[in-house]
Short mmCIF file of C-alpha atoms in Angstrom, two decimals:
data_model
loop_
_atom_site.label_atom_id
_atom_site.label_comp_id
_atom_site.label_asym_id
_atom_site.label_seq_id
_atom_site.Cartn_x
_atom_site.Cartn_y
_atom_site.Cartn_z
CA UNK C 212 212.36 218.24 97.94
CA UNK C 213 209.92 215.62 96.66
CA UNK C 214 212.61 212.93 97.22
CA UNK C 215 213.42 213.47 100.92
CA UNK C 216 211.40 210.49 102.18
CA UNK C 217 211.35 208.48 98.95
CA UNK C 218 212.90 205.00 98.72
CA UNK C 219 214.78 206.05 95.56
CA UNK C 220 216.44 209.21 96.95
CA UNK C 221 219.97 207.82 96.78
CA UNK C 222 219.21 206.26 93.41
CA UNK C 223 218.25 209.66 92.04
CA UNK C 224 221.33 211.25 93.62
CA UNK C 225 223.36 208.78 91.60
CA UNK C 226 221.33 209.27 88.42
CA UNK C 227 221.56 213.06 88.55
CA UNK C 228 225.28 213.01 89.35
CA UNK C 229 225.91 210.83 86.28
CA UNK C 230 223.71 213.01 84.05
CA UNK C 231 221.35 210.10 83.45
CA UNK C 232 218.18 211.80 84.60
CA UNK C 233 217.05 215.34 85.30
CA UNK C 234 213.98 217.06 86.68
CA UNK C 235 211.11 218.82 85.02
CA UNK C 236 210.75 222.57 84.46
CA UNK C 237 209.27 222.98 87.95
CA UNK C 238 212.36 221.22 89.46
CA UNK C 239 210.33 218.16 90.46
CA UNK C 240 211.71 214.68 89.74
CA UNK C 241 208.43 212.71 89.82
CA UNK C 242 210.00 209.34 90.67
CA UNK C 243 206.67 207.51 90.73
CA UNK C 244 205.42 208.84 87.40
CA UNK C 245 205.13 206.23 84.65
CA UNK C 246 208.05 206.60 82.23
CA UNK C 247 207.54 207.07 78.51
CA UNK C 248 209.54 205.51 75.70
CA UNK C 249 211.27 208.82 74.88
CA UNK C 250 212.24 209.39 78.52
CA UNK C 251 213.60 205.87 78.85
CA UNK C 252 215.71 206.18 75.71
CA UNK C 253 217.18 209.44 76.95
CA UNK C 254 218.07 207.89 80.32
CA UNK C 255 219.59 204.75 78.82
CA UNK C 256 221.73 206.54 76.24
CA UNK C 257 222.93 209.14 78.71
CA UNK C 258 223.92 206.31 81.09
CA UNK C 259 225.90 204.79 78.23
CA UNK C 260 227.82 208.02 77.74
CA UNK C 261 226.11 209.13 74.55
CA UNK C 262 225.83 212.90 74.10
CA UNK C 263 222.29 213.74 73.04
CA UNK C 264 221.84 217.28 71.66
CA UNK C 265 218.60 218.95 72.66
CA UNK C 266 217.66 216.13 75.04
CA UNK C 267 215.91 218.62 77.29
CA UNK C 268 212.73 220.62 76.93
CA UNK C 269 214.71 223.65 78.14
CA UNK C 270 217.52 223.34 75.59
CA UNK C 271 218.55 226.27 73.44
CA UNK C 272 219.88 223.87 70.78
CA UNK C 273 217.48 223.81 67.85
CA UNK C 274 214.60 225.27 69.94
CA UNK C 275 212.06 224.48 67.22
CA UNK C 276 212.87 220.76 67.41
CA UNK C 277 211.31 218.41 69.93
CA UNK C 278 213.69 217.22 72.64
CA UNK C 279 212.71 213.67 71.70
CA UNK C 280 214.47 213.83 68.32
CA UNK C 281 217.94 213.27 69.79
CA UNK C 282 217.23 209.95 71.53
CA UNK C 283 215.38 208.61 68.48
CA UNK C 284 218.25 209.54 66.17
CA UNK C 285 220.54 207.49 68.41
CA UNK C 286 218.08 204.57 68.39
CA UNK C 287 217.93 204.67 64.59
CA UNK C 288 221.72 204.90 64.30
CA UNK C 289 222.17 201.78 66.44
CA UNK C 290 219.15 199.96 65.00
CA UNK C 291 217.41 199.75 68.37
CA UNK C 292 213.68 198.92 68.22
CA UNK C 293 211.25 201.68 69.18
CA UNK C 294 207.57 202.41 68.68
CA UNK C 295 208.09 206.14 68.33
CA UNK C 296 210.69 206.41 65.57
CA UNK C 297 208.05 206.85 62.87
CA UNK C 298 205.07 207.55 65.11
CA UNK C 299 205.51 210.72 67.16
CA UNK C 300 202.42 210.08 69.27
CA UNK C 301 204.00 206.89 70.67
CA UNK C 302 207.02 208.72 72.05
CA UNK C 303 205.20 210.06 75.08
CA UNK C 304 203.18 206.91 75.73
CA UNK C 305 204.14 204.68 78.68
CA UNK C 306 206.68 202.04 77.73
CA UNK C 307 206.15 198.41 78.73
CA UNK C 308 208.69 196.16 80.39
CA UNK C 309 208.77 194.02 77.23
CA UNK C 310 209.74 197.01 75.09
CA UNK C 311 212.42 197.95 77.61
CA UNK C 312 213.75 194.40 77.48
CA UNK C 313 213.94 194.54 73.66
CA UNK C 314 215.76 197.89 73.73
CA UNK C 315 218.26 196.85 76.42
CA UNK C 316 219.04 193.54 74.74
CA UNK C 317 219.53 195.38 71.45
CA UNK C 318 221.96 197.77 73.17
CA UNK C 319 224.07 194.73 74.09
CA UNK C 320 224.61 193.87 70.43
CA UNK C 321 222.08 191.07 69.97
CA UNK C 322 218.84 190.93 67.98
CA UNK C 323 216.07 189.27 69.95
CA UNK C 324 212.39 190.15 70.23
CA UNK C 325 209.54 189.25 72.55
CA UNK C 326 210.20 186.55 75.12
CA UNK C 327 213.57 185.79 73.54
CA UNK C 328 214.77 189.27 74.56
CA UNK C 329 213.45 188.61 78.07
CA UNK C 330 215.23 185.25 78.18
CA UNK C 331 218.48 186.93 77.16
CA UNK C 332 218.25 189.48 79.96
CA UNK C 333 217.21 187.00 82.64
CA UNK C 334 220.03 184.65 81.69
CA UNK C 335 222.60 187.42 81.94
CA UNK C 336 221.27 188.93 85.16
CA UNK C 337 220.10 192.11 83.41
CA UNK C 338 216.31 191.87 83.83
CA UNK C 339 215.99 193.82 87.11
CA UNK C 340 213.51 191.14 88.10
CA UNK C 341 213.33 188.07 90.30
CA UNK C 342 211.60 186.26 87.45
CA UNK C 343 213.48 183.18 86.29
CA UNK C 344 211.37 182.67 83.17
CA UNK C 345 209.69 184.94 80.60
CA UNK C 346 206.28 183.83 81.91
CA UNK C 347 207.09 185.36 85.32
CA UNK C 348 208.39 188.62 83.88
CA UNK C 349 205.10 190.57 83.68
CA UNK C 350 206.00 191.93 80.25
CA UNK C 351 202.85 194.03 79.72
CA UNK C 352 203.30 196.17 82.83
CA UNK C 353 204.71 199.69 82.78
CA UNK C 354 207.36 201.10 85.11
CA UNK C 355 208.00 204.32 86.96
CA UNK C 356 210.91 206.68 86.44
CA UNK C 357 212.47 205.31 89.63
CA UNK C 358 212.06 201.71 88.48
CA UNK C 359 213.60 202.54 85.09
CA UNK C 360 216.60 204.17 86.78
CA UNK C 361 216.91 201.14 89.05
CA UNK C 362 217.03 198.90 85.97
CA UNK C 363 219.80 201.01 84.45
CA UNK C 364 221.77 200.72 87.69
CA UNK C 365 221.52 196.92 87.42
CA UNK C 366 223.26 197.23 84.05
CA UNK C 367 226.03 199.22 85.76
CA UNK C 368 226.51 196.40 88.28
CA UNK C 369 227.35 194.07 85.39
CA UNK C 370 229.51 196.52 83.44
CA UNK C 371 226.93 196.70 80.65
CA UNK C 372 226.67 200.46 80.16
CA UNK C 373 228.41 200.32 76.81
CA UNK C 374 226.31 200.81 73.70
CA UNK C 375 226.33 198.41 70.73
CA UNK C 376 224.49 198.27 67.43
CA UNK C 377 221.76 195.68 67.06
CA UNK C 378 222.52 193.34 64.15
CA UNK C 379 220.13 193.59 61.24
CA UNK C 380 219.73 189.81 61.19
CA UNK C 381 218.10 188.11 64.21
CA UNK C 382 220.60 186.44 66.53
CA UNK C 383 220.70 182.65 66.59
CA UNK C 384 218.27 181.37 69.23
CA UNK C 385 220.71 178.60 70.15
CA UNK C 386 222.89 181.30 71.75
CA UNK C 387 220.23 182.16 74.33
CA UNK C 388 221.18 181.21 77.91
CA UNK C 389 219.63 178.16 79.51
CA UNK C 390 217.30 179.25 82.32
CA UNK C 391 216.92 175.81 83.88
CA UNK C 392 217.68 175.98 87.64
CA UNK C 393 218.85 179.58 87.23
CA UNK C 394 218.47 181.35 90.60
CA UNK C 395 216.72 184.70 90.33
CA UNK C 396 218.90 187.53 91.58
CA UNK C 397 218.60 191.30 91.79
CA UNK C 398 221.60 193.06 93.30
CA UNK C 399 220.53 195.52 96.02
CA UNK C 400 220.91 199.09 94.79
CA UNK C 401 223.19 200.42 97.53
CA UNK C 402 224.41 197.56 99.68
CA UNK C 403 227.54 197.94 101.82
CA UNK C 404 229.95 195.77 103.78
CA UNK C 405 231.70 196.88 107.00
CA UNK C 406 235.21 198.35 106.81
CA UNK C 407 237.82 199.12 109.48
CA UNK C 408 241.09 201.07 109.68
CA UNK C 409 242.83 198.12 108.00
CA UNK C 410 240.74 198.55 104.87
CA UNK C 411 242.66 201.76 104.19
CA UNK C 412 245.95 199.84 103.93
CA UNK C 413 247.65 198.27 100.90
CA UNK C 414 248.64 194.66 101.47
CA UNK C 415 251.69 193.45 99.59
CA UNK C 416 252.54 189.76 99.09
CA UNK C 417 256.07 189.12 97.88
CA UNK C 418 258.73 190.51 100.19
CA UNK C 419 257.63 193.95 101.35
CA UNK C 420 255.72 194.91 104.47
CA UNK C 421 252.24 196.35 104.07
CA UNK C 422 251.59 200.02 103.37
CA UNK C 423 249.65 201.46 106.29
CA UNK C 424 247.59 204.62 106.44
CA UNK C 425 249.32 207.10 108.74
CA UNK C 426 252.83 205.69 108.16
CA UNK C 427 255.55 208.34 107.97
CA UNK C 428 257.35 209.12 104.73
CA UNK C 429 260.60 208.24 106.46
CA UNK C 430 259.44 204.71 107.32
CA UNK C 431 258.05 204.16 103.81
CA UNK C 432 261.29 205.40 102.22
CA UNK C 433 263.25 202.96 104.40
CA UNK C 434 261.15 200.05 103.20
CA UNK C 435 260.59 200.90 99.53
CA UNK C 436 263.46 203.24 98.71
CA UNK C 437 263.55 207.01 99.00
CA UNK C 438 261.10 208.80 96.70
CA UNK C 439 262.02 212.29 95.52
CA UNK C 440 259.77 212.46 92.45
CA UNK C 441 256.08 213.38 92.43
CA UNK C 442 253.32 213.06 89.84
CA UNK C 443 250.99 215.89 88.83
CA UNK C 444 248.73 215.17 91.82
CA UNK C 445 251.62 215.63 94.30
CA UNK C 446 251.84 211.92 95.05
CA UNK C 447 255.33 210.55 95.65
CA UNK C 448 256.23 207.86 93.16
CA UNK C 449 257.36 204.44 94.44
CA UNK C 450 257.91 201.19 92.48
CA UNK C 451 254.64 199.56 93.60
CA UNK C 452 252.43 202.55 94.34
CA UNK C 453 252.15 206.32 94.58
CA UNK C 454 251.77 207.90 98.03
CA UNK C 455 250.48 211.23 99.29
CA UNK C 456 251.64 212.69 102.60
CA UNK C 457 249.96 215.36 104.71
CA UNK C 458 251.76 218.35 106.20
CA UNK C 459 252.95 216.17 109.08
CA UNK C 460 254.60 213.75 106.65
CA UNK C 461 252.05 210.98 107.27
CA UNK C 462 250.46 208.85 104.55
CA UNK C 463 246.92 210.06 103.82
CA UNK C 464 246.43 208.61 100.34
CA UNK C 465 247.81 206.02 97.94
CA UNK C 466 247.17 204.69 94.45
CA UNK C 467 248.38 201.67 92.54
CA UNK C 468 247.89 200.78 88.89
CA UNK C 469 248.62 197.49 87.13
CA UNK C 470 249.05 199.28 83.78
CA UNK C 471 252.09 201.24 85.00
CA UNK C 472 254.00 198.52 86.82
CA UNK C 473 257.23 197.40 85.17
CA UNK C 474 258.51 193.83 84.92
CA UNK C 475 260.58 194.16 88.09
CA UNK C 476 257.46 194.55 90.23
CA UNK C 477 255.27 191.81 88.75
CA UNK C 478 256.31 189.20 91.30
CA UNK C 479 254.31 191.08 93.93
CA UNK C 480 250.60 190.77 94.59
CA UNK C 481 248.89 193.98 95.66
CA UNK C 482 245.56 193.62 97.41
CA UNK C 483 243.13 195.16 99.86
CA UNK C 484 242.11 193.87 103.26
CA UNK C 485 239.08 192.24 101.64
CA UNK C 486 241.43 190.40 99.25
CA UNK C 487 240.61 192.34 96.12
CA UNK C 488 243.72 191.73 94.01
CA UNK C 489 245.07 194.23 91.50
CA UNK C 490 245.10 192.73 88.00
CA UNK C 491 242.99 189.70 89.00
CA UNK C 492 239.77 190.60 90.79
CA UNK C 493 236.72 191.60 88.75
CA UNK C 494 233.84 194.03 89.00
CA UNK C 495 231.59 191.34 90.48
CA UNK C 496 234.28 190.44 93.06
CA UNK C 497 234.42 194.05 94.25
CA UNK C 498 230.63 194.32 94.54
CA UNK C 499 230.57 191.03 96.47
CA UNK C 500 233.23 192.16 98.98
CA UNK C 501 232.37 195.87 99.33
CA UNK C 502 228.72 196.08 98.28
CA UNK C 503 227.00 197.79 95.37
CA UNK C 504 226.87 201.30 96.86
CA UNK C 505 230.17 202.30 95.25
CA UNK C 506 229.16 201.64 91.66
CA UNK C 507 229.50 205.04 90.04
CA UNK C 508 229.74 204.84 86.26
CA UNK C 509 231.02 202.39 83.68
CA UNK C 510 234.07 200.68 85.19
CA UNK C 511 234.35 202.95 88.25
CA UNK C 512 233.42 202.16 91.85
CA UNK C 513 233.76 204.84 94.54
CA UNK C 514 233.02 204.04 98.20
CA UNK C 515 232.78 206.81 100.80
CA UNK C 516 232.98 206.32 104.56
CA UNK C 517 232.88 208.61 107.56
CA UNK C 518 234.87 207.65 110.65
CA UNK C 519 232.65 207.90 113.72
CA UNK C 520 233.69 208.99 117.21
CA UNK C 521 233.89 205.35 118.35
CA UNK C 522 236.34 204.49 115.55
CA UNK C 523 233.88 202.62 113.34
CA UNK C 524 233.24 203.54 109.71
CA UNK C 525 229.84 204.30 108.24
CA UNK C 526 228.98 204.29 104.54
CA UNK C 527 227.68 207.64 103.30
CA UNK C 528 226.21 209.15 100.17
CA UNK C 529 228.67 211.71 98.88
CA UNK C 530 225.72 213.86 97.79
CA UNK C 531 224.40 214.40 101.30
CA UNK C 532 225.79 217.27 103.40
CA UNK C 533 229.20 216.45 104.92
CA UNK C 534 229.74 217.88 108.38
CA UNK C 535 233.48 217.27 108.65
CA UNK C 536 235.54 216.47 105.58
CA UNK C 537 238.47 215.52 107.84
CA UNK C 538 236.64 212.35 108.87
CA UNK C 539 235.68 211.08 105.39
CA UNK C 540 237.65 208.52 103.38
CA UNK C 541 237.19 207.06 99.93
CA UNK C 542 238.14 203.73 98.34
CA UNK C 543 238.06 203.77 94.55
CA UNK C 544 238.40 200.91 92.06
CA UNK C 545 238.60 201.11 88.25
CA UNK C 546 238.07 198.02 86.10
CA UNK C 547 238.72 197.42 82.42
CA UNK C 548 235.60 197.96 80.28
CA UNK C 549 236.13 194.81 78.23
CA UNK C 550 237.58 192.30 80.71
CA UNK C 551 236.00 193.74 83.90
CA UNK C 552 239.35 193.11 85.63
CA UNK C 553 240.63 195.58 88.24
CA UNK C 554 243.55 197.74 87.12
CA UNK C 555 243.52 200.73 89.50
CA UNK C 556 242.98 201.26 93.24
CA UNK C 557 242.98 204.54 95.13
CA UNK C 558 242.50 204.92 98.88
CA UNK C 559 242.59 208.42 100.31
CA UNK C 560 241.08 210.90 102.70
CA UNK C 561 238.39 212.96 101.04
CA UNK C 562 240.33 216.11 101.90
CA UNK C 563 243.28 214.85 99.83
CA UNK C 564 241.07 213.55 97.02
CA UNK C 565 239.45 216.96 96.65
CA UNK C 566 242.81 218.81 96.80
CA UNK C 567 241.98 220.72 99.99
#
């Protein structure tokens, strides 16, 4: 309830859904409370998919042990710099932006300290700041729980929620990015771009007509060959895509995956209305064309839209109450963790996606 009018409400919806952050024993979230080093470590490692035993004050796992032990064991394992590893009193002290910068840069597999860590993050767009030099970074300031979560979301925008060990030897300073004339940029947390009915279609370059939402199975069979086989999700299997049909035999969902296409289909380009191309477009391309609102977790982007009475589509948060599931559609992209290149697209009604 303390988030209803807060600027970070949707941010916390995302953070809670991804098990990055949780509330206190009184169910409050305290978004404006200054974050401690222990709390930040827990958030960061959870965002990176690390299971942290006893990372809650309410945990039944080793009840005699402080919940802070788990995050600090992870930090020690990966050689990430902390003030509280050997000094328990520092764990619940507010963390500075400089310390956050050193921890995040370490999690990316480099060993920089001080302003060098800040330079690394600025140069790679990971600083969650409009500063274009370490001097502008305000390294001594603290940050709130909401600001820390916002910083972690910036890492998600760049596909950087994968944990690495910090080398024991400092990284060569010559590898730091050059900040000269570097434009400062912070990606908006939940930006969106307009979509229309056509954005639900699959566009095919190379000899076939496009796959259109609402097409009949009969018309699709005539164009792509009759499909009699289904996958485990009850999607009919075609050479270029899988298709789901409602009870009236009309297309209400489709998926396509570059990893499963055989050599006979590689002469075709599969793309969306916004020209996001399967097997070619990247995470940053998708955010540029569709906005940042869909970024879900590492490598996954899920956009949700409700079709209004006038036929337009409005972006929604999937965690707000949905009045009519029949009017909600989702566009999902999955990119490769290493290359950041798109390998899977799914467009479907929410009713079909949720197996209603």
